[in-house]
Coordinates of C-alpha atoms in Angstrom, one line a residue:
M1 CA -13.6 -1.5 26.5
I2 CA -10.7 -3.1 24.5
A3 CA -11.8 -5.5 21.8
G4 CA -10.3 -9.0 21.8
A5 CA -8.9 -11.2 19.1
V6 CA -10.6 -14.6 18.3
L7 CA -9.3 -17.2 20.8
P8 CA -8.7 -20.8 20.2
V9 CA -11.2 -22.8 22.3
R10 CA -9.9 -25.1 24.9
G11 CA -9.9 -28.6 23.6
Q12 CA -10.1 -27.4 20.0
D13 CA -7.6 -29.0 17.7
Q14 CA -4.5 -26.8 17.4
P15 CA -2.6 -26.5 14.1
S16 CA -0.4 -29.6 13.9
P17 CA 3.3 -28.8 13.5
L18 CA 5.2 -30.8 10.9
S19 CA 6.7 -34.1 12.1
P20 CA 10.4 -34.3 11.1
T21 CA 9.6 -37.1 8.6
Q22 CA 6.9 -35.1 6.8
A23 CA 7.9 -33.5 3.4
I24 CA 10.7 -31.3 4.7
G25 CA 13.1 -32.4 2.0
T26 CA 12.1 -29.4 -0.1
Y27 CA 14.0 -27.2 2.4
E28 CA 17.2 -29.1 2.2
G29 CA 20.1 -26.8 1.6
Q30 CA 18.2 -23.5 2.1
P31 CA 19.7 -20.9 4.5
V32 CA 18.2 -21.0 8.0
S33 CA 17.1 -17.5 8.8
A34 CA 16.1 -18.1 12.4
I35 CA 15.8 -20.9 15.0
E36 CA 13.3 -20.8 17.9
V37 CA 12.0 -22.9 20.7
V38 CA 8.4 -21.9 21.1
G39 CA 5.3 -22.8 23.1
Q40 CA 6.5 -22.2 26.6
P41 CA 7.1 -18.7 27.8
G42 CA 9.6 -19.7 30.6
I43 CA 12.0 -21.4 28.2
G44 CA 14.2 -19.7 25.6
M45 CA 16.9 -20.5 23.1
S46 CA 19.7 -19.6 25.5
Q47 CA 18.8 -22.5 27.8
L48 CA 18.5 -25.1 25.0
E49 CA 20.9 -23.9 22.4
P50 CA 23.6 -26.5 23.3
L51 CA 21.1 -29.3 22.4
I52 CA 20.3 -27.8 18.9
R53 CA 22.5 -29.2 16.2
Q54 CA 21.1 -27.0 13.4
K55 CA 22.6 -23.6 13.3
T56 CA 21.3 -20.2 12.0
W57 CA 22.6 -19.2 8.6
Q58 CA 23.8 -22.7 7.9
P59 CA 22.1 -24.7 5.1
F60 CA 19.0 -26.5 6.3
S61 CA 19.8 -30.1 7.1
Q62 CA 17.1 -32.7 7.8
Q63 CA 19.6 -34.8 9.6
Q64 CA 20.7 -32.0 11.9
V65 CA 17.0 -31.0 12.6
E66 CA 16.1 -34.6 13.5
A67 CA 19.2 -34.8 15.7
S68 CA 18.1 -31.6 17.5
I69 CA 14.6 -32.9 18.1
S70 CA 16.0 -36.2 19.4
A71 CA 18.3 -34.3 21.8
L72 CA 15.4 -32.1 23.1
R73 CA 13.2 -35.1 23.7
K74 CA 15.9 -36.9 25.6
E75 CA 16.2 -33.8 27.9
G76 CA 13.0 -35.1 29.5
Q77 CA 11.4 -31.7 30.3
F78 CA 8.8 -31.9 27.6
Q79 CA 5.9 -34.3 26.7
D80 CA 7.0 -34.0 23.0
V81 CA 8.9 -31.7 20.6
Q82 CA 7.5 -31.0 17.2
L83 CA 8.7 -29.1 14.2
Q84 CA 7.3 -26.0 12.4
L85 CA 8.9 -24.5 9.3
R86 CA 8.2 -21.0 8.1
P87 CA 9.4 -20.0 4.6
E88 CA 10.8 -16.4 4.7
A89 CA 12.4 -14.1 2.1
S90 CA 15.8 -14.7 3.7
G91 CA 15.4 -18.4 4.1
V92 CA 13.5 -20.8 6.3
R93 CA 12.6 -20.2 10.0
V94 CA 12.9 -23.4 12.1
R95 CA 10.7 -23.7 15.1
F96 CA 10.8 -26.4 17.7
V97 CA 7.4 -26.5 19.5
L98 CA 7.7 -27.7 23.1
Q99 CA 4.7 -29.6 24.3
P100 CA 2.4 -29.0 26.1
A101 CA 2.5 -25.7 24.2
L102 CA 0.7 -22.4 25.1
Y103 CA -0.9 -20.5 22.2
F104 CA -1.4 -16.8 21.7
G105 CA -4.7 -15.5 23.0
V106 CA -5.8 -11.9 23.2
Y107 CA -3.5 -9.0 22.2
E108 CA -4.3 -5.7 24.0
F109 CA -2.7 -2.3 23.7
P110 CA -3.1 -0.2 26.8
G111 CA -2.0 3.3 26.3
A112 CA -2.4 3.2 22.5
I113 CA -6.0 2.2 22.0
R114 CA -7.4 5.7 22.4
S115 CA -5.2 7.0 19.6
F116 CA -5.4 4.2 17.1
P117 CA -8.0 1.7 16.0
Y118 CA -7.6 -1.8 17.6
S119 CA -7.8 -3.5 14.2
R120 CA -4.9 -1.4 12.9
L121 CA -2.8 -2.1 16.0
L122 CA -3.5 -5.8 15.7
Q123 CA -2.4 -5.7 12.0
I124 CA 0.8 -3.9 12.9
S125 CA 1.6 -6.4 15.6
G126 CA 1.4 -9.2 13.1
Y127 CA -1.1 -11.2 15.2
Q128 CA -1.9 -14.7 13.9
G129 CA -4.5 -16.7 15.8
Q130 CA -3.7 -20.2 17.1
E131 CA 0.1 -19.7 16.9
P132 CA 2.3 -21.1 19.6
Y133 CA 3.9 -18.6 21.9
S134 CA 7.1 -17.2 20.4
A135 CA 9.5 -14.7 22.0
L136 CA 10.7 -13.7 18.5
D137 CA 7.2 -12.9 17.3
L138 CA 6.8 -10.6 20.3
Q139 CA 10.1 -8.9 19.7
Q140 CA 9.1 -8.3 16.1
A141 CA 5.7 -7.0 17.2
E142 CA 7.2 -4.7 19.7
A143 CA 9.6 -3.3 17.1
S144 CA 6.8 -2.9 14.5
L145 CA 4.6 -1.1 16.9
T146 CA 7.4 1.3 18.1
K147 CA 8.2 2.1 14.4
F148 CA 4.5 2.7 13.7
F149 CA 4.1 5.1 16.6
Q150 CA 7.2 7.0 15.6
R151 CA 6.0 7.2 12.1
A152 CA 2.8 8.7 13.4
G153 CA 4.8 11.4 15.3
F154 CA 5.2 9.8 18.7
F155 CA 9.0 9.6 18.5
Q156 CA 9.5 8.9 22.2
A157 CA 7.0 6.1 22.3
A158 CA 7.9 3.1 24.4
V159 CA 6.3 -0.4 24.2
R160 CA 6.8 -3.0 26.9
V161 CA 5.4 -6.6 26.6
Q162 CA 3.6 -8.1 29.5
L163 CA 2.4 -11.7 29.4
Q164 CA -0.9 -13.1 30.9
P165 CA -0.4 -16.9 30.9
D166 CA -3.4 -19.2 31.2
P167 CA -1.9 -22.7 31.4
A168 CA -5.3 -24.3 32.2
N169 CA -6.6 -23.3 28.8
R170 CA -3.1 -23.5 27.1
L171 CA -3.2 -19.8 26.3
V172 CA -1.0 -16.7 26.8
S173 CA -2.5 -13.3 26.2
V174 CA -0.2 -10.3 25.7
D175 CA -0.5 -6.7 26.8
F176 CA 1.6 -4.3 24.8
Q177 CA 2.0 -1.6 27.5
T178 CA 2.4 1.6 25.6
D179 CA 3.6 5.1 26.6
L180 CA 3.1 7.3 23.6
Q181 CA 4.3 10.5 25.3
R182 CA 4.0 13.8 23.3
R183 CA 3.3 13.9 19.6
A184 CA 5.9 15.9 17.8
K185 CA 5.5 19.1 15.8
I186 CA 7.0 20.0 12.5
G187 CA 10.4 21.7 12.7
E188 CA 12.4 22.7 9.6
I189 CA 11.2 21.7 6.2
M190 CA 14.0 20.8 3.8
I191 CA 13.7 19.9 0.1
D192 CA 16.7 18.3 -1.6
C193 CA 17.8 17.9 -5.2
V194 CA 16.3 21.2 -6.6
S195 CA 17.7 24.7 -6.9
P196 CA 17.5 27.1 -4.0
E197 CA 14.9 29.1 -5.9
E198 CA 12.8 26.0 -6.5
T199 CA 13.2 24.9 -2.9
A200 CA 12.0 28.3 -1.6
K201 CA 9.0 28.2 -4.0
L202 CA 8.0 24.7 -3.0
Q203 CA 8.4 25.5 0.7
K204 CA 6.2 28.6 0.3
S205 CA 3.6 26.5 -1.5
L206 CA 3.1 24.4 1.6
R207 CA 2.0 27.5 3.6
T208 CA -0.6 28.8 1.1
V209 CA -4.4 28.9 1.5
M210 CA -4.7 26.3 -1.2
A211 CA -2.4 24.0 0.8
R212 CA -4.6 24.5 3.8
L213 CA -7.7 23.7 1.8
R214 CA -6.1 20.5 0.5
G215 CA -5.0 19.4 4.0
A216 CA -1.3 19.9 3.0
L217 CA -0.5 22.9 5.2
L218 CA 3.0 22.3 6.5
K219 CA 4.9 24.9 8.5
K220 CA 7.0 25.0 11.6
G221 CA 5.0 24.2 14.7
T222 CA 2.1 22.3 13.0
L223 CA 1.3 18.9 14.5
Y224 CA 3.3 16.0 13.0
T225 CA 1.1 13.4 11.4
Y226 CA 2.0 10.8 8.8
K227 CA -1.2 11.5 6.9
K228 CA -0.4 15.3 6.6
L229 CA 3.1 14.4 5.3
Q230 CA 1.6 12.1 2.7
T231 CA -0.8 14.8 1.6
A232 CA 2.0 17.3 1.5
T233 CA 4.1 14.9 -0.7
T234 CA 1.2 14.6 -3.2
Y235 CA 0.7 18.4 -3.1
L236 CA 4.4 19.0 -4.0
Q237 CA 4.1 16.7 -6.9
R238 CA 1.1 18.6 -8.1
E239 CA 2.9 21.9 -7.8
L240 CA 5.8 20.5 -9.8
S241 CA 3.4 19.3 -12.5
K242 CA 2.2 22.9 -12.9
D243 CA 5.7 23.7 -14.0
R244 CA 5.6 21.0 -16.6
H245 CA 7.4 18.5 -14.5
L246 CA 4.7 15.8 -15.0
M247 CA 7.1 13.0 -14.1
A248 CA 8.4 14.6 -10.9
Q249 CA 8.9 12.2 -7.9
V250 CA 8.7 13.5 -4.3
K251 CA 9.6 11.3 -1.3
L252 CA 9.7 11.9 2.4
V253 CA 13.2 10.6 3.1
S254 CA 13.8 11.5 6.8
A255 CA 12.4 13.0 10.0
N256 CA 15.1 14.1 12.4
Y257 CA 13.5 14.4 15.9
H258 CA 14.9 16.8 18.6
P259 CA 13.6 15.7 22.0
E260 CA 14.6 19.0 23.7
T261 CA 12.2 21.0 21.5
N262 CA 9.8 18.2 20.5
L263 CA 10.3 19.3 16.8
A264 CA 11.0 17.0 13.9
D265 CA 12.9 18.3 10.9
V266 CA 11.5 16.7 7.7
T267 CA 13.3 16.3 4.4
F268 CA 11.7 15.7 1.1
Q269 CA 13.7 14.4 -1.8
V270 CA 12.6 15.7 -5.2
T271 CA 13.5 14.2 -8.6
P272 CA 12.0 16.8 -11.1
G273 CA 12.5 14.6 -14.2
P274 CA 12.4 16.1 -17.7
E275 CA 10.2 19.1 -18.5
T276 CA 7.2 17.6 -20.2
N277 CA 5.0 19.7 -22.4
V278 CA 1.6 18.3 -23.5
S279 CA -0.5 20.3 -25.8
I280 CA -3.5 20.0 -28.1
A281 CA -3.6 21.5 -31.6
G282 CA -6.7 21.9 -33.7
A283 CA -9.3 22.0 -30.9
H284 CA -9.9 23.6 -27.5
L285 CA -10.3 21.7 -24.3
R286 CA -10.6 23.0 -20.8
S287 CA -7.7 22.2 -18.5
W288 CA -9.7 19.9 -16.2
T289 CA -11.1 18.0 -19.3
R290 CA -7.6 17.7 -20.7
N291 CA -6.2 16.3 -17.5
K292 CA -9.0 13.8 -17.2
L293 CA -8.6 12.5 -20.8
I294 CA -4.8 12.4 -21.0
P295 CA -3.6 9.7 -18.5
I296 CA 0.0 11.0 -18.4
Y297 CA -1.3 13.7 -16.0
Q298 CA -2.6 11.1 -13.6
E299 CA 0.1 8.5 -13.9
K300 CA 3.1 10.9 -13.7
T301 CA 5.0 8.9 -16.3
F302 CA 5.5 8.9 -20.0
N303 CA 5.3 5.8 -22.3
S304 CA 3.7 4.7 -25.5
E305 CA 0.8 2.9 -23.8
L306 CA -0.3 6.1 -22.0
I307 CA 0.1 8.1 -25.2
D308 CA -2.1 5.7 -27.1
E309 CA -4.7 5.7 -24.3
G310 CA -4.8 9.5 -24.4
Q311 CA -5.3 9.3 -28.2
R312 CA -8.2 6.9 -27.7
N313 CA -9.8 9.0 -25.0
L314 CA -9.6 12.1 -27.1
T315 CA -11.2 10.3 -30.1
S316 CA -14.0 9.0 -28.0
S317 CA -14.6 12.4 -26.3
F318 CA -15.0 14.2 -29.7
Q319 CA -17.0 11.4 -31.2
S320 CA -19.5 11.7 -28.3
K321 CA -19.9 15.4 -29.1
G322 CA -20.9 14.7 -32.7
Y323 CA -17.5 14.7 -34.4
F324 CA -17.9 11.1 -35.6
D325 CA -15.1 11.3 -38.2
V326 CA -12.5 12.9 -35.9
K327 CA -8.9 12.0 -36.3
V328 CA -6.4 12.3 -33.5
T329 CA -2.6 11.8 -34.0
A330 CA 0.2 12.1 -31.5
E331 CA 3.6 13.7 -32.2
V332 CA 6.4 13.1 -29.7
D333 CA 9.7 15.0 -29.6
R334 CA 12.2 13.7 -27.0
Q335 CA 15.2 15.8 -25.9
P336 CA 17.7 15.1 -23.1
N337 CA 16.0 17.4 -20.6
A338 CA 12.6 17.9 -22.2
I339 CA 9.7 15.9 -23.8
S340 CA 7.1 17.5 -26.1
L341 CA 3.8 15.7 -26.9
V342 CA 1.3 17.2 -29.3
Y343 CA -2.1 15.7 -29.9
R344 CA -3.3 17.0 -33.3
I345 CA -7.0 16.9 -33.7
D346 CA -8.9 17.1 -37.0
Q347 CA -12.5 17.3 -35.9
G348 CA -14.1 17.1 -39.3
P349 CA -17.8 17.9 -39.7
R350 CA -20.2 17.6 -36.8
H351 CA -22.9 15.0 -37.2
K352 CA -26.1 14.1 -35.5
V353 CA -27.4 10.6 -34.6
E354 CA -30.7 10.6 -36.7
K355 CA -31.8 7.0 -36.1
I356 CA -30.8 3.8 -34.3
T357 CA -32.2 0.5 -35.5
V358 CA -31.6 -3.2 -34.9
S359 CA -31.7 -5.6 -37.8
G360 CA -32.2 -9.4 -37.6
N361 CA -34.2 -9.2 -34.4
Q362 CA -37.1 -11.6 -34.3
H363 CA -38.0 -12.1 -30.6
L364 CA -37.7 -8.7 -28.8
S365 CA -38.8 -5.2 -29.7
D366 CA -36.1 -2.7 -30.7
K367 CA -37.3 -0.5 -27.7
D368 CA -36.5 -3.3 -25.3
L369 CA -33.1 -4.1 -26.9
L370 CA -32.0 -0.5 -27.0
A371 CA -33.2 0.4 -23.5
R372 CA -29.7 0.0 -22.1
A373 CA -27.9 1.3 -25.2
A374 CA -24.9 3.6 -24.7
V375 CA -25.5 5.3 -28.0
A376 CA -28.4 7.7 -28.2
K377 CA -30.4 9.4 -30.9
G378 CA -30.0 13.2 -31.3
S379 CA -32.7 15.8 -30.4
L380 CA -33.4 19.4 -31.0
F381 CA -30.7 20.5 -28.5
S382 CA -28.4 17.4 -28.7
H383 CA -26.3 15.7 -31.4
G384 CA -26.9 12.4 -29.6
K385 CA -24.3 10.0 -28.3
Y386 CA -21.9 8.1 -30.5
S387 CA -18.4 6.8 -30.4
A388 CA -16.6 3.6 -31.2
Q389 CA -16.4 2.9 -27.5
L390 CA -20.1 3.6 -26.9
L391 CA -21.0 1.4 -29.9
R392 CA -19.0 -1.5 -28.5
Q393 CA -20.8 -1.1 -25.2
T394 CA -24.1 -1.1 -26.9
V395 CA -23.3 -4.3 -28.9
N396 CA -22.2 -6.0 -25.7
S397 CA -25.3 -4.9 -23.9
I398 CA -27.6 -6.3 -26.6
T399 CA -25.5 -9.5 -27.0
N400 CA -25.4 -10.3 -23.2
R401 CA -29.0 -9.3 -22.6

């Protein structure tokens, strides 16, 4: 069963288009990105264009729009003509709504619903409930769906619009008849903007057991899916970060499909960025702990805010282990092709939280107030929990209790 979109109920008030005298002055002089006649599937711009004074890509003119509406009304084919304006990035979209108008009902996707969720197809099509029928909307929906299917590996997918008018209820439902055909397989894998040696190394990394475990296995003949390519992109960035290219950027820039072989050659563009060396002096941290505490590893960029955040994270981490007086400083050395960041850690003596008390309390017991405290008293096998961050959390917990 194919799910349906919410329908406007017969007799329910439809969204009222703007009248030409309503506040349309704000659009005066803006470029007109598109002009439509909407609401009646059998009538298009080609039939009525001689009557429309306002022209595409000319400045919006209230006078020209009103003259267009007047000419359409005098044509005598319609009960009324109303105006809708849609602001767009490229200008304003002018829509003349021919009454009585038909409104979009259900969108269905025969041929695609078994491969993709209905909600996702509806989103890609740009469906908006209670909108008047628009040939331009359907053209855009058809193009968006075709691009989506191709991006998913169905490079020969074809989409054809079929209308299901229901004049009695002033609705027109739409079937996007879809023939996905075969899903492509991966052909050649090309990596641009790095040396031949680095290209070979990165290509080989996509065929390893680790790549398979991470869902990034990519070799000739594997099924083409956008999710797999996204995962492979992330995996390549991770491989480059192992070689100290923490700010490397990897993008999938093209997929060249060959219908005779059903293979798609994919090209990744790599921007390695400067070699970035991050080290810790004065203390030892395991690599996974270091990567967690120093945000440069996650953000794949380098700036003073991330350096300071790493400094705070390291301070809090060592304080939580009993080094309450720890001092962390960051030293940066920038060269044209390399960046060095050293976090110098002076742990100081290790302490133990002996006692936690609350002063000035007259209404609740210390036990109740400290039940949700982030700091904790030490024990035989623990130094307790303390850091400036944990202390702030505890104060906020007590204050907002």
